[in-house]
mmCIF file of C-alpha atoms in Angstrom:
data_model
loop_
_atom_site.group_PDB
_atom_site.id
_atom_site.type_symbol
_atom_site.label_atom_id
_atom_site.label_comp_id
_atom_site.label_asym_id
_atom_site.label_seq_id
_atom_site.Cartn_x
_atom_site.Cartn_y
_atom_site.Cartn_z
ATOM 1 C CA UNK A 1 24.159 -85.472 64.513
ATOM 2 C CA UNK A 2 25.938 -84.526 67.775
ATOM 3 C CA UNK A 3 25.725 -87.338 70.205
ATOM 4 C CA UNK A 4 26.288 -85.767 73.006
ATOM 5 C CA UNK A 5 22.901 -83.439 72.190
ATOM 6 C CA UNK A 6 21.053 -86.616 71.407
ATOM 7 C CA UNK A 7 22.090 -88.339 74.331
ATOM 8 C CA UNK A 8 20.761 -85.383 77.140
ATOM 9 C CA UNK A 9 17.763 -85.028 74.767
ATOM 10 C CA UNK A 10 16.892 -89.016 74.953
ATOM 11 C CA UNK A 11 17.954 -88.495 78.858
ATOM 12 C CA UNK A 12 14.946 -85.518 79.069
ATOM 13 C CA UNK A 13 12.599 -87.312 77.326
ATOM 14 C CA UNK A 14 12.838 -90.523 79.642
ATOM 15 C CA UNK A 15 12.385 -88.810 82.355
ATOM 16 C CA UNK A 16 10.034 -86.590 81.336
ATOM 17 C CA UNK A 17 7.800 -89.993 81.277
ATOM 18 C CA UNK A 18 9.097 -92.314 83.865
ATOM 19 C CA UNK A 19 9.184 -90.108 86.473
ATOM 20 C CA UNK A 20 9.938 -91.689 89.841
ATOM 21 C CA UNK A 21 9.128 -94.451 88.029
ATOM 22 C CA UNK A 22 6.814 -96.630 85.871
ATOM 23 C CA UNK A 23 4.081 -97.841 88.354
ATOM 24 C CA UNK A 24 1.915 -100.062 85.869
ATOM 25 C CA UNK A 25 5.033 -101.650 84.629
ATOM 26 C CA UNK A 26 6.873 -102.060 87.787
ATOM 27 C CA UNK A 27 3.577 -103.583 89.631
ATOM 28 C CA UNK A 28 3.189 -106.077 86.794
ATOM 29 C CA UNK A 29 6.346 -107.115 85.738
ATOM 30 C CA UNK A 30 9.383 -109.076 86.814
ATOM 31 C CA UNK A 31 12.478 -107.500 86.253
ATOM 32 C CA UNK A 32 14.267 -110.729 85.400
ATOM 33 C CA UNK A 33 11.586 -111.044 82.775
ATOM 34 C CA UNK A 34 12.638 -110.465 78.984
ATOM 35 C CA UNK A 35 10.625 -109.862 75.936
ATOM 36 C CA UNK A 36 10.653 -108.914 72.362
ATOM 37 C CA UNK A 37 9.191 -106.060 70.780
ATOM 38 C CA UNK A 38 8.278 -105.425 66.807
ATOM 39 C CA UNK A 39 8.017 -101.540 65.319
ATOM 40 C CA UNK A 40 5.671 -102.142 62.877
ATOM 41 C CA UNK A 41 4.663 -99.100 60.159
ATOM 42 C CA UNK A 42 1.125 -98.385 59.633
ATOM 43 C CA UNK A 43 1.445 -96.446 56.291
ATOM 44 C CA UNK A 44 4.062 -95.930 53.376
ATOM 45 C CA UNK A 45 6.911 -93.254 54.681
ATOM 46 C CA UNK A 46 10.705 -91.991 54.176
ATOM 47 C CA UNK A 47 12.787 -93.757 57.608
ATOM 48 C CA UNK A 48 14.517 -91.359 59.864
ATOM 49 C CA UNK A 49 15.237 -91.725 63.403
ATOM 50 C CA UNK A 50 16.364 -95.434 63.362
ATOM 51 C CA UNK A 51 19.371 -95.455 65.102
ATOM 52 C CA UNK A 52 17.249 -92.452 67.916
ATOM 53 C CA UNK A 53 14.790 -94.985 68.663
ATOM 54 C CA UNK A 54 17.230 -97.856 68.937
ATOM 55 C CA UNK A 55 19.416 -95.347 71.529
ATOM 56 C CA UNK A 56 16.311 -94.770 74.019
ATOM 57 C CA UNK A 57 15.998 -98.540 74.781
ATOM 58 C CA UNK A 58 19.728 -98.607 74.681
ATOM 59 C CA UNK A 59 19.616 -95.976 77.724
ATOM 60 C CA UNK A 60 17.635 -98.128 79.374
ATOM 61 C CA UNK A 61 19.199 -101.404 78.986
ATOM 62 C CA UNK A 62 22.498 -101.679 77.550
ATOM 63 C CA UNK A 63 22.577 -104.933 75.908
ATOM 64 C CA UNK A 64 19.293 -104.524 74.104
ATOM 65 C CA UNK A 65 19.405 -106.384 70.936
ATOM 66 C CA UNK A 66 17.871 -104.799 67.746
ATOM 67 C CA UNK A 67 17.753 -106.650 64.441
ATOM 68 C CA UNK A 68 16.392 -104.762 61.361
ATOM 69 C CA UNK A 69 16.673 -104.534 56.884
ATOM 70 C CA UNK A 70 16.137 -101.043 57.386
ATOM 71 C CA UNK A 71 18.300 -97.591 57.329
ATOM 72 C CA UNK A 72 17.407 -94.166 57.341
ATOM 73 C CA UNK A 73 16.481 -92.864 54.207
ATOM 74 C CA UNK A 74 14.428 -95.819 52.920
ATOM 75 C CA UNK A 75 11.203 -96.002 51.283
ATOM 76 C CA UNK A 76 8.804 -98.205 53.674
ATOM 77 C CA UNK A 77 5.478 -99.509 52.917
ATOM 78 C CA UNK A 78 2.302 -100.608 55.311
ATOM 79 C CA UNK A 79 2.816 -103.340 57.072
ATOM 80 C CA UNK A 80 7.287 -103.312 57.086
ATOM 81 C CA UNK A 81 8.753 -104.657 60.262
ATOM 82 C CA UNK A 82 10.553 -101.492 61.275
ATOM 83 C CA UNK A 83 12.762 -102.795 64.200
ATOM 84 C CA UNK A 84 12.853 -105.898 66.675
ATOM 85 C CA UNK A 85 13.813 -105.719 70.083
ATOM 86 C CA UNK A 86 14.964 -108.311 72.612
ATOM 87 C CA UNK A 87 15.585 -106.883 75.932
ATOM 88 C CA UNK A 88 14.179 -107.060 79.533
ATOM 89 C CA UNK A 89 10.420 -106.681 78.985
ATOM 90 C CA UNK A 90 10.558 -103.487 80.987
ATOM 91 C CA UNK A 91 12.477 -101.928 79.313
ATOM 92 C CA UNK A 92 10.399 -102.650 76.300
ATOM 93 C CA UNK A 93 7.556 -101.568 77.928
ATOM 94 C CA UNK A 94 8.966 -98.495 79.762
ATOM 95 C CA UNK A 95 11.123 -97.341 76.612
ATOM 96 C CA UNK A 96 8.026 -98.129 73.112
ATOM 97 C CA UNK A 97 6.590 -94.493 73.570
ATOM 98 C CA UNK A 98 9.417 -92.417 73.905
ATOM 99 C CA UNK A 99 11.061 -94.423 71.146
ATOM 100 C CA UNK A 100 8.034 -94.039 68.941
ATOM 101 C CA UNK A 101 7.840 -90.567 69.735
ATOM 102 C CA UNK A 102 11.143 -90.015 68.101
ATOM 103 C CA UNK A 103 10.489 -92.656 64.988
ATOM 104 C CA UNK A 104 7.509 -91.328 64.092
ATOM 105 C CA UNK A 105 8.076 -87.065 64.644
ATOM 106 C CA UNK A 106 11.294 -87.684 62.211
ATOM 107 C CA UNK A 107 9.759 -90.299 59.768
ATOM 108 C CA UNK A 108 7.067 -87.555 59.257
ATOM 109 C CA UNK A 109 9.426 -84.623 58.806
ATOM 110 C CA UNK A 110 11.707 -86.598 55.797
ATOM 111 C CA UNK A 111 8.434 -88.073 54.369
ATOM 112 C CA UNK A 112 7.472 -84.494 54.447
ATOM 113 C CA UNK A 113 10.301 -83.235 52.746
ATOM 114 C CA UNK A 114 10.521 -85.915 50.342
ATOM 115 C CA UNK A 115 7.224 -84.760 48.844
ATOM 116 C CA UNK A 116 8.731 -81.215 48.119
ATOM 117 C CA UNK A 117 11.368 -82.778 46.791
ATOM 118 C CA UNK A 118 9.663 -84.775 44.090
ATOM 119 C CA UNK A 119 7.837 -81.261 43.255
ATOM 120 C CA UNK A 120 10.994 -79.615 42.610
ATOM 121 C CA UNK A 121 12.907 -82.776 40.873
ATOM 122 C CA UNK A 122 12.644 -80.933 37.836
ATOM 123 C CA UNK A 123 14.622 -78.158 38.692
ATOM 124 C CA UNK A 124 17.809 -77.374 39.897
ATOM 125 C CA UNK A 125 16.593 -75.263 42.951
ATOM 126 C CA UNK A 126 17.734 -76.279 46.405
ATOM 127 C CA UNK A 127 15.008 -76.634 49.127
ATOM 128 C CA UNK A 128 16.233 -75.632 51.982
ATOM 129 C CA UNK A 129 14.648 -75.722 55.956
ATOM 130 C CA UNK A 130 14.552 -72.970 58.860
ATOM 131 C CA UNK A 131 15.074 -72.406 62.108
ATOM 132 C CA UNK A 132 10.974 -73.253 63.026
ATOM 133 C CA UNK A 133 11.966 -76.605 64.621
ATOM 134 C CA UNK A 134 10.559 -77.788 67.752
ATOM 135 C CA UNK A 135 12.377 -76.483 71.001
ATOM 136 C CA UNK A 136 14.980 -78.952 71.760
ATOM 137 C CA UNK A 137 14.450 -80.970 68.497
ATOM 138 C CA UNK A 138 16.409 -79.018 66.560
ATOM 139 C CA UNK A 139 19.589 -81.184 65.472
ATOM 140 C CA UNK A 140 16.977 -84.365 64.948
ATOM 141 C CA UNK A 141 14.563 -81.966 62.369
ATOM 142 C CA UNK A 142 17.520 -80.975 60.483
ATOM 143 C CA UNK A 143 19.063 -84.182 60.063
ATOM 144 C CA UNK A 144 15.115 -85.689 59.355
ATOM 145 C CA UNK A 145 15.184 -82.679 56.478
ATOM 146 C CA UNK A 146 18.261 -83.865 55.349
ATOM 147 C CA UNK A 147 17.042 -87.791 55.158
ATOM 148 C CA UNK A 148 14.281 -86.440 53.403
ATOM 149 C CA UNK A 149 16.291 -85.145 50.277
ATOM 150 C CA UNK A 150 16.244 -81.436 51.843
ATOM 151 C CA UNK A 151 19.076 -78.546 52.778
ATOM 152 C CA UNK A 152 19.848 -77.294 55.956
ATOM 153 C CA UNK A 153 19.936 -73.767 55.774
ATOM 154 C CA UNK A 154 21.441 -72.346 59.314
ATOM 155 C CA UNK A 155 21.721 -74.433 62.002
ATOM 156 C CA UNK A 156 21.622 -71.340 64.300
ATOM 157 C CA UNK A 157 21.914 -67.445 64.832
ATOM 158 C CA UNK A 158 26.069 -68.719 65.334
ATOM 159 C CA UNK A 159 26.490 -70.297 62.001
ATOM 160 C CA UNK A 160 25.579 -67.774 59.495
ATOM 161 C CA UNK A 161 24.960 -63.914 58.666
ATOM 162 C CA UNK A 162 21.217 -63.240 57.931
ATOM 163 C CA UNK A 163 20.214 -59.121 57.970
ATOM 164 C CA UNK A 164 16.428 -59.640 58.379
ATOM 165 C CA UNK A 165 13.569 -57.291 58.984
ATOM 166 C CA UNK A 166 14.096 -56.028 62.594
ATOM 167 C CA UNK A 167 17.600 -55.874 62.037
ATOM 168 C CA UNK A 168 17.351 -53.446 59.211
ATOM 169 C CA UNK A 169 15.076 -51.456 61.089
ATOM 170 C CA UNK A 170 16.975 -51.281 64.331
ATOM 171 C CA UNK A 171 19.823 -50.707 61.727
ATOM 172 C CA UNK A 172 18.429 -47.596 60.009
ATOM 173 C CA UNK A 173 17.896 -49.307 56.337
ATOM 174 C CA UNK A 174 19.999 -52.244 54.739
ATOM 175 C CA UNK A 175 22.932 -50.233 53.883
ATOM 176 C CA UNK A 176 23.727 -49.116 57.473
ATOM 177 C CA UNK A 177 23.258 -52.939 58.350
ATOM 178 C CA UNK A 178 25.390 -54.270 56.126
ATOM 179 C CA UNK A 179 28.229 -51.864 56.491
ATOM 180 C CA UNK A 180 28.489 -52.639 60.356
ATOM 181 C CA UNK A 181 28.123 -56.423 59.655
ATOM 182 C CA UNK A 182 31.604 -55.936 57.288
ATOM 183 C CA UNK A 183 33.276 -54.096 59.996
ATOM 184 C CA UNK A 184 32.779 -56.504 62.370
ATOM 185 C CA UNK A 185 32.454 -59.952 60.692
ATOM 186 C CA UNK A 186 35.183 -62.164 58.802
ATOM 187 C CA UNK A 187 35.626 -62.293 55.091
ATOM 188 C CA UNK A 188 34.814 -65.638 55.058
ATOM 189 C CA UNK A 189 30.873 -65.385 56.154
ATOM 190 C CA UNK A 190 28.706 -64.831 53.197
ATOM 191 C CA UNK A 191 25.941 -62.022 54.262
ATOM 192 C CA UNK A 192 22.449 -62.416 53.406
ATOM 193 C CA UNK A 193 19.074 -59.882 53.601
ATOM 194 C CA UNK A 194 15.550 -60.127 54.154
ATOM 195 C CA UNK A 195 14.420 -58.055 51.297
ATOM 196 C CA UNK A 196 10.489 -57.510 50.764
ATOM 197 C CA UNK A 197 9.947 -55.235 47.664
ATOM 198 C CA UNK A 198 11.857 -54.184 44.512
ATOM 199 C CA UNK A 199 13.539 -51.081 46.306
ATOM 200 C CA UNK A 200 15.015 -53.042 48.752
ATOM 201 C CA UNK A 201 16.233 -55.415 46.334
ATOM 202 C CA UNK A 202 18.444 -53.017 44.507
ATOM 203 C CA UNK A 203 19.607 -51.439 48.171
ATOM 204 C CA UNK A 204 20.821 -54.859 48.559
ATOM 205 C CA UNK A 205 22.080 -55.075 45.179
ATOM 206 C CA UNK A 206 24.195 -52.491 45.563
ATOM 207 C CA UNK A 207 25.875 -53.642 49.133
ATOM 208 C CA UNK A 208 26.820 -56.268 46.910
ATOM 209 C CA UNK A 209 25.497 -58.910 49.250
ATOM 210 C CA UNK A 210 26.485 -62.285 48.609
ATOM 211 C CA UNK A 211 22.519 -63.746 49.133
ATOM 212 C CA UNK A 212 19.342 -61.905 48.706
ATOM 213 C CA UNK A 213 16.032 -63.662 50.227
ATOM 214 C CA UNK A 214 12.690 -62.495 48.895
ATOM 215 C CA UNK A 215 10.004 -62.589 51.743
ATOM 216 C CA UNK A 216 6.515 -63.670 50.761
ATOM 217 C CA UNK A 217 6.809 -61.739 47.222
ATOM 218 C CA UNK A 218 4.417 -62.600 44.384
ATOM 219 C CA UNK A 219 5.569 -65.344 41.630
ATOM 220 C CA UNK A 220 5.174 -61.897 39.324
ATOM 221 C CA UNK A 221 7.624 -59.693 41.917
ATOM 222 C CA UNK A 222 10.157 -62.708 42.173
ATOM 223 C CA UNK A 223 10.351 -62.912 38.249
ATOM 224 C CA UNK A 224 11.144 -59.032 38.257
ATOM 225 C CA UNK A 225 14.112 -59.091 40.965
ATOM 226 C CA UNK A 226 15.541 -62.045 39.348
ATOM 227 C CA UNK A 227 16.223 -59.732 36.258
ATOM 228 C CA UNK A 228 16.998 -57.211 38.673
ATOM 229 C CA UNK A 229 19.471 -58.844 40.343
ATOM 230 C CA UNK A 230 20.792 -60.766 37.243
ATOM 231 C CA UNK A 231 22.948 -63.410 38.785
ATOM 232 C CA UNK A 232 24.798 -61.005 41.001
ATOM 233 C CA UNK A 233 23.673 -63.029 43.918
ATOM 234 C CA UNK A 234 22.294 -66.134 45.094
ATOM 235 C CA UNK A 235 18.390 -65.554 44.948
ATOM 236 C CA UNK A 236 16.394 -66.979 47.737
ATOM 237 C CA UNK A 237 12.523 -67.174 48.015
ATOM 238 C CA UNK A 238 10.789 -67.609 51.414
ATOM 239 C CA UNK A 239 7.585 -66.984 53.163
ATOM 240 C CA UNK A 240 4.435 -68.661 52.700
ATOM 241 C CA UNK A 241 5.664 -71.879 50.613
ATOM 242 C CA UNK A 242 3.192 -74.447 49.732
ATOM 243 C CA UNK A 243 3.749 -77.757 47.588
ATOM 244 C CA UNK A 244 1.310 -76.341 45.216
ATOM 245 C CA UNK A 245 2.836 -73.580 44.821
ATOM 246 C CA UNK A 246 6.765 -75.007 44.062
ATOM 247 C CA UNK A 247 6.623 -75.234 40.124
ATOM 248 C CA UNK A 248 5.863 -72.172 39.383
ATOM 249 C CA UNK A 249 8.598 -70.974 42.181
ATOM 250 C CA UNK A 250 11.195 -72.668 40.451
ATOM 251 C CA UNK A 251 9.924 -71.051 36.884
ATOM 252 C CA UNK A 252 11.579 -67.803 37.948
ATOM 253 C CA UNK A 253 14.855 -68.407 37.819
ATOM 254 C CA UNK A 254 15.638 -68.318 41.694
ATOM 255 C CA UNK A 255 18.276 -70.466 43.630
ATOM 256 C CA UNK A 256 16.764 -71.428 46.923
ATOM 257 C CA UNK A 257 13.363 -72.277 48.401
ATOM 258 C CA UNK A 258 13.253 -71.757 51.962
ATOM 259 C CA UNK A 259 9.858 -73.641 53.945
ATOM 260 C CA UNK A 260 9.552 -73.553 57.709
ATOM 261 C CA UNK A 261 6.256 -75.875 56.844
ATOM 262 C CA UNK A 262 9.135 -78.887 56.036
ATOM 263 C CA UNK A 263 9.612 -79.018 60.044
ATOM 264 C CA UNK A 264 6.574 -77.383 61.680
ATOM 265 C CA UNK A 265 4.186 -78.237 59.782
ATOM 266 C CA UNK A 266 4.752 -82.603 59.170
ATOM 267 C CA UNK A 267 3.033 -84.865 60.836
ATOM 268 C CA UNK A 268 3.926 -87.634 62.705
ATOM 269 C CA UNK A 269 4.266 -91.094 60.703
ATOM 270 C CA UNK A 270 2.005 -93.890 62.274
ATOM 271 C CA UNK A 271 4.360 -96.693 63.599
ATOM 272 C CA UNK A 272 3.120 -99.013 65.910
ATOM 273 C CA UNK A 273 5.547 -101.501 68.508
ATOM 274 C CA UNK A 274 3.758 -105.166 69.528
ATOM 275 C CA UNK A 275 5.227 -106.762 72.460
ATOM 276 C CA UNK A 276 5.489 -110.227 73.850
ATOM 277 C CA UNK A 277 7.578 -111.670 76.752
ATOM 278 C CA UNK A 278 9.960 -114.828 75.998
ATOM 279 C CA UNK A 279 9.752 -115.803 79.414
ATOM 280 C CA UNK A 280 6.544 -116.707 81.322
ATOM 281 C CA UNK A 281 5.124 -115.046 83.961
ATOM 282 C CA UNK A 282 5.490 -116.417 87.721
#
């Protein structure tokens, strides 16, 4: 993860909540007050966001200290002390939602994940994510994909060549795209196209593309342009990917699974942060 993105997007979030200022908070508590805080989770779930949720309080108080068994990646059950805080107690108070809100939005994306990647453990197919992420979120989803046992496909529209739809039809047909993508791109970028039916599987075929994606083809139409394409190039299938559906995906011989659902569609992970002050109130 880049830090400095974290670090503005922890710096939006606070103050998307505090405001000018936490009035319940400031009206009831001390400031020399301090207190200690528990994350607690609620239901089994893959980590992610550890270190995130640590950070916010971290903005807010400096020499927060955080004691935890824990890491990213690991399995956690019902009832697993997530995190402990000792801090000023408002900063415990002001920082537990916005810290949550982080713990529990990536926890659900890389227990999300981590379900698809059970599916496909019997295969050698790489899942792989999108760019549907949340606006903003976009460097925390991929890295919660990647705790999760996931790919990151693209990070962005900078990072990698991909001739979809619109483009071939602003382009006049895949050929025409592909031959002004060579004349203007390095060597060194592998270029890949949206293709949606047989024909335009061979067009791409015969651009000698380096990655063909199959958009929300049947299991049946896959199967064919796998022979068609006969190893020539990486085979990726996308477009309306369920877990239900990733056995018989990986049956046909293809490389990749791409699934916006990994990000957009996960749910948050219920975590829940007790509080108590170590001081008592005047």
């Amino acid at each position: 993860m880049i830090l400095h993105d974290i670090t503005h997007l922890i710096d939006i979030a606070l103050k998307e909540d505090i405001g000018s200022g936490d009035i319940t908070t400031d009206n009831l508590v001390a400031p020399e007050l301090k207190g200690k805080g528990r994350m607690v989770a609620k239901e089994s779930m893959i980590l992610a966001g550890l270190d995130i949720a640590k950070q916010v309080f971290l903005h807010l108080q400096p020499d927060t200290v955080f004691r935890s068994g824990f890491s990213d990646g690991d399995i956690i059950r019902a009832g697993d002390i997530l995190l402990e805080i000792e801090g000023q107690l408002r900063t415990l108070l002001i920082g537990e939602r916005t810290a949550l809100n982080f713990l529990q939005r990536m926890s659900g994306i890389s227990t999300n994940v981590r379900s698809y990647v059970n599916a496909l453990s019997a295969s050698k197919v790489r899942l792989v994510d999108t760019r549907k992420t949340t606006p903003g979120w976009r460097t925390l989803e991929k890295y919660a994909v990647r705790v999760g046992g996931g790919y990151n496909h693209r990070i962005g529209l900078y990072d990698g060549i991909l001739i979809k739809d619109n483009h071939i039809a602003v382009s006049g047909g895949i050929t025409n795209a592909v031959s002004r993508i060579r004349k203007k791109c390095t060597h060194l970028l592998k270029i890949e196209v949206e293709t949606t039916n047989l024909t335009e599987v061979q067009e791409a075929l015969d651009t000698k593309v380096e990655v063909i994606m199959l958009d929300n083809m049947t299991v049946n139409q896959i199967k064919e342009a796998v022979r068609l394409i006969g190893g020539r190039a990486l085979v990726e299938v996308s477009g309306g990917v369920t877990l239900e559906a990733l056995a018989a995906l990986a049956d046909t011989g293809i490389d990749i699974i791409s699934s916006g659902a990994l990000t957009h569609s996960a749910r948050s992970m219920d975590i829940s942060m007790s509080i108590d002050p170590l001081d008592e109130p005047s």
